[in-house]
Amino acid sequence: MMFHEPHHGRWHQRLGRIRKCMGEDYGRILNFGAGPAVLPLEVVEEVANSLPNLKNSGFGVLEISHRSGTFQEVIDSANRRIRDILSVPDDYEVLFLQGGASTQFYMTALNLIDEEEKADFILTGVWSKKAMKEASRIGKVEAIWDGTNGTFRTIPQEGEYKVSDDSIYVHYTSNNTLFGTQFKSAPKCENKPLVVDASSDICGVPIDVSSHEIIYAGAQKNLGPSGVTLVLLSPWAKSRIKQNLPTMLDYNTHISKGSMFNTPNTFGIFVLDRVLAWVQRNGGLEGAIERNKRKSKILYEILDKTGFWKPHADVNSRSVMNITWNLYDDNLEEKFLYDAEKNGIGGLRGHRSIGGIRASLYNGCPIEDVEKLAEFMEDFERNY
Ligand code: PMP
């Protein structure tokens, strides 16, 4: 009878094992998309197993109340793992919000400055420009460095920008997802408080949390699925939070309720916790840094070898997360993308605003996939 059938979770696990024994690989492609991005397969399988029944609670992960003890354990676990992986100081807040990094463009400024106060921006790409535009709705803003004219090929070096005397903080974007450039370390800003959008390299590269006042990141690249935004707040940031802000845009609302003032993205936070557990099982932040260096080196070596490829970013500003390039012959780019798809390699089309090719090598992207992409690129080069 139906109710004597094996438990759904166990049945799913068995099905998974049977599929693997049969060599079934789910028909997944090698996914180099910029986000939402590939997640480790073992995490995807673990998530699938939790759909019918999360941790033997009897509730499926999509169906469980955020007020349940089971979910409280999940969010507490995600919080602890973030603190562990990123060495977050105890007096920092860890929040899991919604609205994406795009909401943080506005929310950071709203909480930190008023209309008479000013924030500095280092413009290394489209996302930093958007962040500045949103902040300009709150207070004064100044672009203290702007890479627009160099089509965002570079990251500024110390001495190429000057922090304003009267600014409250400096905002920068650690990794420029579209153009494939990245700060190797936080910009030197004369001890001015730093706010960073780390959406596309959080938990994938070194970061000194304690030298930042706000760190925010959409989860959908290195941390999990879309719909969760990680926000870290320092004691200084907390001390600056303005009065009488709209409830949902007030960091204090979310601090006081442990990110559960309203219904959080329960599923997204669950997946994020599983991704972080995977990061911890695989050498923590150090392991991720090492793998990301190795993956990006494989591609940059090919791009630098011959004039067939035209890497976009200046050598000293290159990202290990998003590798961007063109082909010497523009006409070959469509062919490259077409052939890649035919060979089961997807997500390589550059952002719609700049075109070209982009391979995103986030934490969930296995090194073997990068090796296969490299092989495909070398074959393509030989053939054309
Ligand atoms: N900042 C960066 C660096 C990004 O790469 C993105 C998205 N690709 C965003 C902000 C916008 O994020 P969201 O879609 O989560 O609002």
mmCIF file of C-alpha atoms and ligand atoms in Angstrom:
data_model
loop_
_atom_site.group_PDB
_atom_site.id
_atom_site.type_symbol
_atom_site.label_atom_id
_atom_site.label_comp_id
_atom_site.label_asym_id
_atom_site.label_seq_id
_atom_site.Cartn_x
_atom_site.Cartn_y
_atom_site.Cartn_z
ATOM 1 C CA MET A 1 0.000 0.000 0.000
ATOM 2 C CA MET A 2 1.139 3.548 -0.690
ATOM 3 C CA PHE A 3 1.807 4.498 2.923
ATOM 4 C CA HIS A 4 4.036 1.472 3.358
ATOM 5 C CA GLU A 5 6.199 2.504 0.446
ATOM 6 C CA PRO A 6 9.767 3.584 1.311
ATOM 7 C CA HIS A 7 10.054 7.040 2.779
ATOM 8 C CA HIS A 8 10.268 9.698 0.062
ATOM 9 C CA GLY A 9 13.721 10.902 1.107
ATOM 10 C CA ARG A 10 15.156 7.400 1.154
ATOM 11 C CA TRP A 11 13.462 6.562 -2.125
ATOM 12 C CA HIS A 12 14.990 9.599 -3.732
ATOM 13 C CA GLN A 13 18.419 8.635 -2.461
ATOM 14 C CA ARG A 14 17.982 5.147 -3.884
ATOM 15 C CA LEU A 15 16.847 6.573 -7.193
ATOM 16 C CA GLY A 16 19.968 8.749 -7.210
ATOM 17 C CA ARG A 17 22.208 5.748 -6.591
ATOM 18 C CA ILE A 18 20.449 3.705 -9.274
ATOM 19 C CA ARG A 19 20.828 6.546 -11.782
ATOM 20 C CA LYS A 20 24.518 6.838 -11.047
ATOM 21 C CA CYS A 21 25.054 3.076 -11.326
ATOM 22 C CA MET A 22 23.429 3.329 -14.706
ATOM 23 C CA GLY A 23 25.771 6.128 -15.692
ATOM 24 C CA GLU A 24 22.910 8.613 -15.851
ATOM 25 C CA ASP A 25 24.440 12.093 -15.538
ATOM 26 C CA TYR A 26 21.237 14.166 -15.532
ATOM 27 C CA GLY A 27 22.184 15.632 -18.909
ATOM 28 C CA ARG A 28 23.858 18.613 -17.267
ATOM 29 C CA ILE A 29 26.008 20.866 -19.419
ATOM 30 C CA LEU A 30 29.287 22.463 -18.370
ATOM 31 C CA ASN A 31 27.834 25.688 -17.044
ATOM 32 C CA PHE A 32 30.011 28.819 -17.221
ATOM 33 C CA GLY A 33 27.100 31.225 -16.721
ATOM 34 C CA ALA A 34 27.588 34.405 -14.692
ATOM 35 C CA GLY A 35 24.745 33.763 -12.275
ATOM 36 C CA PRO A 36 22.605 32.133 -11.179
ATOM 37 C CA ALA A 37 25.529 29.820 -11.610
ATOM 38 C CA VAL A 38 26.523 26.194 -11.353
ATOM 39 C CA LEU A 39 26.462 24.637 -7.889
ATOM 40 C CA PRO A 40 28.395 21.550 -6.807
ATOM 41 C CA LEU A 41 26.457 18.503 -8.000
ATOM 42 C CA GLU A 42 26.566 16.877 -4.579
ATOM 43 C CA VAL A 43 24.852 19.979 -3.157
ATOM 44 C CA VAL A 44 22.192 19.897 -5.868
ATOM 45 C CA GLU A 45 21.528 16.250 -5.035
ATOM 46 C CA GLU A 46 21.390 16.973 -1.324
ATOM 47 C CA VAL A 47 18.882 19.752 -1.983
ATOM 48 C CA ALA A 48 16.793 17.425 -4.141
ATOM 49 C CA ASN A 49 16.722 14.921 -1.290
ATOM 50 C CA SER A 50 15.431 17.580 1.089
ATOM 51 C CA LEU A 51 12.446 18.494 -1.074
ATOM 52 C CA PRO A 52 10.096 15.818 0.306
ATOM 53 C CA ASN A 53 11.362 15.935 3.890
ATOM 54 C CA LEU A 54 13.868 18.321 5.475
ATOM 55 C CA LYS A 55 16.000 16.732 8.192
ATOM 56 C CA ASN A 56 13.273 14.237 9.113
ATOM 57 C CA SER A 57 11.003 17.057 10.256
ATOM 58 C CA GLY A 58 8.235 15.675 8.044
ATOM 59 C CA PHE A 59 8.118 19.015 6.215
ATOM 60 C CA GLY A 60 9.632 19.458 2.777
ATOM 61 C CA VAL A 61 12.198 22.228 2.499
ATOM 62 C CA LEU A 62 9.856 24.292 0.293
ATOM 63 C CA GLU A 63 6.978 23.777 2.685
ATOM 64 C CA ILE A 64 8.426 24.434 6.103
ATOM 65 C CA SER A 65 7.654 27.456 8.290
ATOM 66 C CA HIS A 66 10.424 29.957 8.907
ATOM 67 C CA ARG A 67 9.211 29.924 12.520
ATOM 68 C CA SER A 68 9.948 26.217 12.935
ATOM 69 C CA GLY A 69 12.845 24.972 15.028
ATOM 70 C CA THR A 70 14.108 23.073 12.010
ATOM 71 C CA PHE A 71 14.439 26.228 9.940
ATOM 72 C CA GLN A 72 15.939 28.145 12.860
ATOM 73 C CA GLU A 73 18.684 25.522 12.894
ATOM 74 C CA VAL A 74 19.248 26.068 9.171
ATOM 75 C CA ILE A 75 19.627 29.847 9.403
ATOM 76 C CA ASP A 76 21.777 29.603 12.541
ATOM 77 C CA SER A 77 23.978 27.113 10.753
ATOM 78 C CA ALA A 78 24.328 29.376 7.685
ATOM 79 C CA ASN A 79 25.240 32.256 9.980
ATOM 80 C CA ARG A 80 27.917 30.204 11.785
ATOM 81 C CA ARG A 81 29.394 28.922 8.536
ATOM 82 C CA ILE A 82 29.703 32.419 7.059
ATOM 83 C CA ARG A 83 31.432 33.567 10.238
ATOM 84 C CA ASP A 84 33.774 30.605 10.136
ATOM 85 C CA ILE A 85 34.654 30.740 6.415
ATOM 86 C CA LEU A 86 35.173 34.508 6.267
ATOM 87 C CA SER A 87 36.576 34.941 9.815
ATOM 88 C CA VAL A 88 33.855 37.480 10.587
ATOM 89 C CA PRO A 89 34.559 39.377 13.838
ATOM 90 C CA ASP A 90 32.053 38.509 16.606
ATOM 91 C CA ASP A 91 30.724 42.050 16.823
ATOM 92 C CA TYR A 92 29.675 42.079 13.136
ATOM 93 C CA GLU A 93 26.094 41.262 12.111
ATOM 94 C CA VAL A 94 25.372 38.627 9.469
ATOM 95 C CA LEU A 95 22.083 39.190 7.619
ATOM 96 C CA PHE A 96 20.273 37.215 4.926
ATOM 97 C CA LEU A 97 18.062 39.684 3.086
ATOM 98 C CA GLN A 98 16.100 39.854 -0.163
ATOM 99 C CA GLY A 99 16.036 42.319 -3.028
ATOM 100 C CA GLY A 100 19.461 41.414 -4.386
ATOM 101 C CA ALA A 101 22.641 43.454 -4.381
ATOM 102 C CA SER A 102 20.643 46.066 -6.313
ATOM 103 C CA THR A 103 18.603 46.878 -3.200
ATOM 104 C CA GLN A 104 21.844 47.248 -1.229
ATOM 105 C CA PHE A 105 22.989 49.951 -3.672
ATOM 106 C CA TYR A 106 20.286 52.120 -2.100
ATOM 107 C CA MET A 107 20.056 50.613 1.363
ATOM 108 C CA THR A 108 23.732 51.052 2.246
ATOM 109 C CA ALA A 109 23.551 54.788 1.505
ATOM 110 C CA LEU A 110 20.122 55.183 3.121
ATOM 111 C CA ASN A 111 21.375 53.740 6.398
ATOM 112 C CA LEU A 112 24.777 55.458 6.444
ATOM 113 C CA ILE A 113 24.316 59.007 5.152
ATOM 114 C CA ASP A 114 21.752 61.780 5.028
ATOM 115 C CA GLU A 115 21.153 64.368 2.308
ATOM 116 C CA GLU A 116 23.956 66.640 3.547
ATOM 117 C CA GLU A 117 26.507 63.854 3.738
ATOM 118 C CA LYS A 118 28.681 62.377 1.037
ATOM 119 C CA ALA A 119 29.960 59.026 -0.172
ATOM 120 C CA ASP A 120 32.893 58.345 -2.525
ATOM 121 C CA PHE A 121 32.684 55.776 -5.291
ATOM 122 C CA ILE A 122 35.375 53.932 -7.218
ATOM 123 C CA LEU A 123 33.786 53.191 -10.572
ATOM 124 C CA THR A 124 35.232 50.013 -12.000
ATOM 125 C CA GLY A 125 32.183 48.949 -13.963
ATOM 126 C CA VAL A 126 28.470 49.025 -14.547
ATOM 127 C CA TRP A 127 27.584 47.757 -11.070
ATOM 128 C CA SER A 128 29.561 50.435 -9.241
ATOM 129 C CA LYS A 129 27.904 53.069 -11.436
ATOM 130 C CA LYS A 130 24.510 51.721 -10.502
ATOM 131 C CA ALA A 131 25.472 51.750 -6.826
ATOM 132 C CA MET A 132 26.494 55.416 -7.097
ATOM 133 C CA LYS A 133 23.303 56.347 -8.905
ATOM 134 C CA GLU A 134 21.165 54.854 -6.140
ATOM 135 C CA ALA A 135 23.230 56.509 -3.408
ATOM 136 C CA SER A 136 22.796 59.859 -5.168
ATOM 137 C CA ARG A 137 19.086 59.643 -4.334
ATOM 138 C CA ILE A 138 20.047 59.873 -0.644
ATOM 139 C CA GLY A 139 23.024 62.208 -0.337
ATOM 140 C CA LYS A 140 26.016 63.603 -2.176
ATOM 141 C CA VAL A 141 28.224 61.304 -4.197
ATOM 142 C CA GLU A 142 31.588 61.658 -5.858
ATOM 143 C CA ALA A 143 33.275 59.365 -8.351
ATOM 144 C CA ILE A 144 36.866 59.446 -7.101
ATOM 145 C CA TRP A 145 37.980 57.143 -9.941
ATOM 146 C CA ASP A 146 36.141 56.297 -13.125
ATOM 147 C CA GLY A 147 37.287 53.610 -15.545
ATOM 148 C CA THR A 148 34.597 54.276 -18.156
ATOM 149 C CA ASN A 149 37.004 55.659 -20.752
ATOM 150 C CA GLY A 150 39.269 52.642 -20.550
ATOM 151 C CA THR A 151 36.212 50.423 -21.086
ATOM 152 C CA PHE A 152 36.742 49.147 -17.575
ATOM 153 C CA ARG A 153 39.874 47.168 -18.363
ATOM 154 C CA THR A 154 41.654 48.159 -15.185
ATOM 155 C CA ILE A 155 41.404 48.442 -11.460
ATOM 156 C CA PRO A 156 42.955 51.625 -10.020
ATOM 157 C CA GLN A 157 46.261 51.424 -8.187
ATOM 158 C CA GLU A 158 46.990 53.356 -5.028
ATOM 159 C CA GLY A 159 47.737 56.988 -5.910
ATOM 160 C CA GLU A 160 45.392 57.028 -8.902
ATOM 161 C CA TYR A 161 42.501 58.302 -6.825
ATOM 162 C CA LYS A 162 42.067 60.597 -3.877
ATOM 163 C CA VAL A 163 39.510 60.070 -1.153
ATOM 164 C CA SER A 164 37.386 63.174 -0.444
ATOM 165 C CA ASP A 165 38.066 64.856 2.874
ATOM 166 C CA ASP A 166 34.389 65.187 3.609
ATOM 167 C CA SER A 167 33.084 61.749 2.578
ATOM 168 C CA ILE A 168 31.632 59.353 5.139
ATOM 169 C CA TYR A 169 32.685 56.196 3.333
ATOM 170 C CA VAL A 170 34.128 54.805 0.118
ATOM 171 C CA HIS A 171 32.186 52.258 -1.938
ATOM 172 C CA TYR A 172 33.846 49.840 -4.359
ATOM 173 C CA THR A 173 32.976 46.669 -6.261
ATOM 174 C CA SER A 174 35.493 43.929 -5.511
ATOM 175 C CA ASN A 175 34.928 41.980 -8.720
ATOM 176 C CA ASN A 176 33.614 43.449 -11.911
ATOM 177 C CA THR A 177 31.411 40.633 -13.185
ATOM 178 C CA LEU A 178 30.809 42.045 -16.669
ATOM 179 C CA PHE A 179 34.303 43.134 -17.614
ATOM 180 C CA GLY A 180 36.316 40.544 -15.702
ATOM 181 C CA THR A 181 38.457 42.759 -13.484
ATOM 182 C CA GLN A 182 39.068 42.400 -9.774
ATOM 183 C CA PHE A 183 40.730 44.147 -6.849
ATOM 184 C CA LYS A 184 43.536 41.938 -5.526
ATOM 185 C CA SER A 185 43.010 43.504 -2.111
ATOM 186 C CA ALA A 186 40.817 46.253 -0.695
ATOM 187 C CA PRO A 187 41.675 49.720 -2.074
ATOM 188 C CA LYS A 188 43.787 51.866 0.242
ATOM 189 C CA CYS A 189 41.511 54.707 1.331
ATOM 190 C CA GLU A 190 43.295 56.528 4.160
ATOM 191 C CA ASN A 191 41.309 54.675 6.823
ATOM 192 C CA LYS A 192 38.019 55.915 5.413
ATOM 193 C CA PRO A 193 35.239 53.361 6.119
ATOM 194 C CA LEU A 194 34.867 50.896 3.245
ATOM 195 C CA VAL A 195 31.646 49.498 1.803
ATOM 196 C CA VAL A 196 32.008 46.741 -0.762
ATOM 197 C CA ASP A 197 29.762 44.992 -3.234
ATOM 198 C CA ALA A 198 31.346 41.529 -3.218
ATOM 199 C CA SER A 199 28.570 39.818 -5.168
ATOM 200 C CA SER A 200 30.766 38.003 -7.615
ATOM 201 C CA ASP A 201 33.753 36.984 -5.524
ATOM 202 C CA ILE A 202 32.576 36.540 -1.933
ATOM 203 C CA CYS A 203 33.996 33.314 -0.447
ATOM 204 C CA GLY A 204 36.104 32.805 -3.575
ATOM 205 C CA VAL A 205 39.029 35.136 -2.921
ATOM 206 C CA PRO A 206 40.812 36.488 0.168
ATOM 207 C CA ILE A 207 38.941 39.216 2.044
ATOM 208 C CA ASP A 208 39.691 40.966 5.319
ATOM 209 C CA VAL A 209 36.202 41.443 6.717
ATOM 210 C CA SER A 210 37.423 43.532 9.645
ATOM 211 C CA SER A 211 38.716 46.250 7.316
ATOM 212 C CA HIS A 212 35.205 46.741 5.848
ATOM 213 C CA GLU A 213 32.147 48.325 7.413
ATOM 214 C CA ILE A 214 29.546 46.819 5.093
ATOM 215 C CA ILE A 215 30.024 43.834 2.813
ATOM 216 C CA TYR A 216 27.084 42.789 0.654
ATOM 217 C CA ALA A 217 26.669 40.105 -1.963
ATOM 218 C CA GLY A 218 23.886 38.487 -3.940
ATOM 219 C CA ALA A 219 24.157 34.740 -3.311
ATOM 220 C CA GLN A 220 23.606 33.545 -6.857
ATOM 221 C CA LYS A 221 27.253 33.267 -7.902
ATOM 222 C CA ASN A 222 29.484 31.824 -5.195
ATOM 223 C CA LEU A 223 27.024 31.109 -2.403
ATOM 224 C CA GLY A 224 23.848 29.508 -3.695
ATOM 225 C CA PRO A 225 20.687 30.435 -5.562
ATOM 226 C CA SER A 226 19.274 33.876 -6.326
ATOM 227 C CA GLY A 227 16.944 35.577 -3.881
ATOM 228 C CA VAL A 228 19.264 35.771 -0.884
ATOM 229 C CA THR A 229 21.576 38.709 -0.229
ATOM 230 C CA LEU A 230 24.291 38.347 2.352
ATOM 231 C CA VAL A 231 25.007 41.545 4.303
ATOM 232 C CA LEU A 232 27.745 41.935 6.919
ATOM 233 C CA LEU A 233 27.635 45.018 9.146
ATOM 234 C CA SER A 234 30.374 46.330 11.424
ATOM 235 C CA PRO A 235 29.751 48.042 14.772
ATOM 236 C CA TRP A 236 30.537 51.368 13.019
ATOM 237 C CA ALA A 237 27.895 50.678 10.369
ATOM 238 C CA LYS A 238 25.373 49.774 13.072
ATOM 239 C CA SER A 239 26.154 52.952 14.969
ATOM 240 C CA ARG A 240 25.392 55.058 11.890
ATOM 241 C CA ILE A 241 21.974 53.613 11.049
ATOM 242 C CA LYS A 242 19.593 56.558 10.602
ATOM 243 C CA GLN A 243 16.299 56.986 12.447
ATOM 244 C CA ASN A 244 12.812 56.457 11.015
ATOM 245 C CA LEU A 245 13.777 54.624 7.882
ATOM 246 C CA PRO A 246 11.201 52.596 5.960
ATOM 247 C CA THR A 247 10.879 49.384 7.943
ATOM 248 C CA MET A 248 12.186 46.948 5.345
ATOM 249 C CA LEU A 249 15.103 49.208 4.357
ATOM 250 C CA ASP A 250 16.261 49.728 7.929
ATOM 251 C CA TYR A 251 19.119 47.399 8.874
ATOM 252 C CA ASN A 252 17.966 47.536 12.520
ATOM 253 C CA THR A 253 14.715 45.813 11.535
ATOM 254 C CA HIS A 254 16.623 42.801 10.282
ATOM 255 C CA ILE A 255 19.286 42.843 12.991
ATOM 256 C CA SER A 256 16.690 42.810 15.761
ATOM 257 C CA LYS A 257 14.785 39.909 14.204
ATOM 258 C CA GLY A 258 17.690 37.733 13.086
ATOM 259 C CA SER A 259 16.832 38.268 9.383
ATOM 260 C CA MET A 260 13.295 37.041 10.084
ATOM 261 C CA PHE A 261 11.254 40.230 10.513
ATOM 262 C CA ASN A 262 9.236 38.964 7.579
ATOM 263 C CA THR A 263 9.357 35.678 5.712
ATOM 264 C CA PRO A 264 12.908 35.149 4.520
ATOM 265 C CA ASN A 265 13.867 33.146 1.454
ATOM 266 C CA THR A 266 13.832 29.874 3.393
ATOM 267 C CA PHE A 267 14.786 27.712 0.436
ATOM 268 C CA GLY A 268 17.599 30.027 -0.651
ATOM 269 C CA ILE A 269 19.054 30.152 2.855
ATOM 270 C CA PHE A 270 18.884 26.361 3.080
ATOM 271 C CA VAL A 271 20.776 25.963 -0.196
ATOM 272 C CA LEU A 272 23.289 28.603 0.865
ATOM 273 C CA ASP A 273 23.945 26.670 4.077
ATOM 274 C CA ARG A 274 24.542 23.483 2.071
ATOM 275 C CA VAL A 275 26.924 25.302 -0.296
ATOM 276 C CA LEU A 276 28.844 26.694 2.680
ATOM 277 C CA ALA A 277 29.053 23.213 4.239
ATOM 278 C CA TRP A 278 30.521 22.028 0.934
ATOM 279 C CA VAL A 279 33.053 24.887 0.994
ATOM 280 C CA GLN A 280 34.051 23.859 4.524
ATOM 281 C CA ARG A 281 34.413 20.189 3.522
ATOM 282 C CA ASN A 282 36.677 21.271 0.688
ATOM 283 C CA GLY A 283 39.321 23.267 2.503
ATOM 284 C CA GLY A 284 37.283 26.340 3.493
ATOM 285 C CA LEU A 285 38.151 29.723 2.023
ATOM 286 C CA GLU A 286 41.769 28.668 1.413
ATOM 287 C CA GLY A 287 40.608 25.692 -0.635
ATOM 288 C CA ALA A 288 38.272 27.847 -2.704
ATOM 289 C CA ILE A 289 40.983 30.457 -3.316
ATOM 290 C CA GLU A 290 43.426 27.789 -4.445
ATOM 291 C CA ARG A 291 40.921 26.144 -6.830
ATOM 292 C CA ASN A 292 39.845 29.482 -8.307
ATOM 293 C CA LYS A 293 43.471 30.452 -8.951
ATOM 294 C CA ARG A 294 44.142 27.144 -10.687
ATOM 295 C CA LYS A 295 40.989 27.335 -12.818
ATOM 296 C CA SER A 296 41.617 30.884 -13.996
ATOM 297 C CA LYS A 297 45.299 30.144 -14.730
ATOM 298 C CA ILE A 298 44.268 27.380 -17.129
ATOM 299 C CA LEU A 299 42.202 29.808 -19.218
ATOM 300 C CA TYR A 300 44.536 32.804 -19.061
ATOM 301 C CA GLU A 301 47.421 30.627 -20.265
ATOM 302 C CA ILE A 302 45.449 29.731 -23.387
ATOM 303 C CA LEU A 303 44.283 33.321 -23.943
ATOM 304 C CA ASP A 304 47.867 34.619 -23.703
ATOM 305 C CA LYS A 305 49.489 31.983 -25.883
ATOM 306 C CA THR A 306 48.541 33.280 -29.336
ATOM 307 C CA GLY A 307 46.945 36.291 -30.998
ATOM 308 C CA PHE A 308 43.875 34.178 -31.732
ATOM 309 C CA TRP A 309 42.304 35.394 -28.492
ATOM 310 C CA LYS A 310 41.962 38.939 -27.187
ATOM 311 C CA PRO A 311 41.604 38.924 -23.372
ATOM 312 C CA HIS A 312 39.718 42.027 -22.212
ATOM 313 C CA ALA A 313 41.169 42.893 -18.798
ATOM 314 C CA ASP A 314 44.647 44.331 -18.266
ATOM 315 C CA VAL A 315 46.979 41.661 -16.933
ATOM 316 C CA ASN A 316 47.308 43.253 -13.471
ATOM 317 C CA SER A 317 43.558 43.695 -13.058
ATOM 318 C CA ARG A 318 42.391 40.264 -14.142
ATOM 319 C CA SER A 319 39.619 38.476 -12.308
ATOM 320 C CA VAL A 320 39.868 34.868 -11.206
ATOM 321 C CA MET A 321 36.060 34.615 -11.218
ATOM 322 C CA ASN A 322 34.945 36.010 -14.601
ATOM 323 C CA ILE A 323 37.331 35.623 -17.538
ATOM 324 C CA THR A 324 36.377 37.850 -20.475
ATOM 325 C CA TRP A 325 37.713 37.859 -23.993
ATOM 326 C CA ASN A 326 37.028 38.374 -27.688
ATOM 327 C CA LEU A 327 38.273 36.483 -30.707
ATOM 328 C CA TYR A 328 40.738 38.233 -33.031
ATOM 329 C CA ASP A 329 38.122 37.734 -35.712
ATOM 330 C CA ASP A 330 34.774 39.045 -34.392
ATOM 331 C CA ASN A 331 32.948 36.929 -36.919
ATOM 332 C CA LEU A 332 34.175 33.789 -35.225
ATOM 333 C CA GLU A 333 32.565 34.595 -31.888
ATOM 334 C CA GLU A 334 29.123 33.331 -32.820
ATOM 335 C CA LYS A 335 30.697 30.201 -34.242
ATOM 336 C CA PHE A 336 32.658 29.717 -31.028
ATOM 337 C CA LEU A 337 29.527 30.011 -28.901
ATOM 338 C CA TYR A 338 27.565 27.756 -31.240
ATOM 339 C CA ASP A 339 30.225 25.043 -31.296
ATOM 340 C CA ALA A 340 30.647 25.280 -27.531
ATOM 341 C CA GLU A 341 26.927 24.621 -27.015
ATOM 342 C CA LYS A 342 27.076 21.725 -29.435
ATOM 343 C CA ASN A 343 29.841 20.300 -27.271
ATOM 344 C CA GLY A 344 27.788 20.668 -24.099
ATOM 345 C CA ILE A 345 29.464 23.863 -22.915
ATOM 346 C CA GLY A 346 27.069 26.674 -22.034
ATOM 347 C CA GLY A 347 26.779 30.088 -20.438
ATOM 348 C CA LEU A 348 29.764 31.584 -22.297
ATOM 349 C CA ARG A 349 28.055 34.512 -23.983
ATOM 350 C CA GLY A 350 29.332 37.830 -22.609
ATOM 351 C CA HIS A 351 26.895 40.184 -20.868
ATOM 352 C CA ARG A 352 24.378 41.679 -23.288
ATOM 353 C CA SER A 353 25.855 45.146 -22.740
ATOM 354 C CA ILE A 354 29.396 44.269 -23.910
ATOM 355 C CA GLY A 355 29.188 41.017 -25.875
ATOM 356 C CA GLY A 356 32.242 38.818 -26.421
ATOM 357 C CA ILE A 357 32.912 35.691 -24.399
ATOM 358 C CA ARG A 358 32.865 35.276 -20.651
ATOM 359 C CA ALA A 359 33.636 32.194 -18.607
ATOM 360 C CA SER A 360 32.532 32.440 -14.983
ATOM 361 C CA LEU A 361 34.533 30.146 -12.717
ATOM 362 C CA TYR A 362 32.674 30.459 -9.425
ATOM 363 C CA ASN A 363 33.208 28.090 -6.503
ATOM 364 C CA GLY A 364 30.712 25.541 -7.831
ATOM 365 C CA CYS A 365 32.497 25.217 -11.176
ATOM 366 C CA PRO A 366 34.689 22.076 -11.087
ATOM 367 C CA ILE A 367 38.259 22.234 -12.317
ATOM 368 C CA GLU A 368 37.535 19.303 -14.670
ATOM 369 C CA ASP A 369 34.939 21.464 -16.451
ATOM 370 C CA VAL A 370 37.535 24.181 -16.974
ATOM 371 C CA GLU A 371 39.965 21.613 -18.337
ATOM 372 C CA LYS A 372 37.318 20.474 -20.817
ATOM 373 C CA LEU A 373 36.623 24.076 -21.838
ATOM 374 C CA ALA A 374 40.368 24.592 -22.336
ATOM 375 C CA GLU A 375 40.536 21.495 -24.520
ATOM 376 C CA PHE A 376 37.606 22.754 -26.574
ATOM 377 C CA MET A 377 39.269 26.169 -26.996
ATOM 378 C CA GLU A 378 42.508 24.629 -28.194
ATOM 379 C CA ASP A 379 40.631 22.453 -30.699
ATOM 380 C CA PHE A 380 38.669 25.469 -31.919
ATOM 381 C CA GLU A 381 41.852 27.472 -32.367
ATOM 382 C CA ARG A 382 43.481 24.651 -34.348
ATOM 383 C CA ASN A 383 40.436 24.368 -36.616
ATOM 384 C CA TYR A 384 40.131 28.084 -37.362
HETATM 385 N N1 PMP B 1 26.817 43.658 -8.259
HETATM 386 C C1 PMP B 1 27.536 42.791 -8.989
HETATM 387 C C2 PMP B 1 29.028 42.843 -8.903
HETATM 388 C C3 PMP B 1 26.889 41.880 -9.818
HETATM 389 O O1 PMP B 1 27.600 41.021 -10.549
HETATM 390 C C4 PMP B 1 25.474 41.861 -9.869
HETATM 391 C C5 PMP B 1 24.692 40.872 -10.692
HETATM 392 N N2 PMP B 1 25.318 40.219 -11.664
HETATM 393 C C6 PMP B 1 24.778 42.803 -9.118
HETATM 394 C C7 PMP B 1 25.473 43.669 -8.303
HETATM 395 C C8 PMP B 1 23.280 42.851 -9.141
HETATM 396 O O2 PMP B 1 22.847 41.843 -8.322
HETATM 397 P P1 PMP B 1 21.327 41.476 -8.087
HETATM 398 O O3 PMP B 1 20.838 40.911 -9.366
HETATM 399 O O4 PMP B 1 21.438 40.463 -6.985
HETATM 400 O O5 PMP B 1 20.606 42.701 -7.676
#
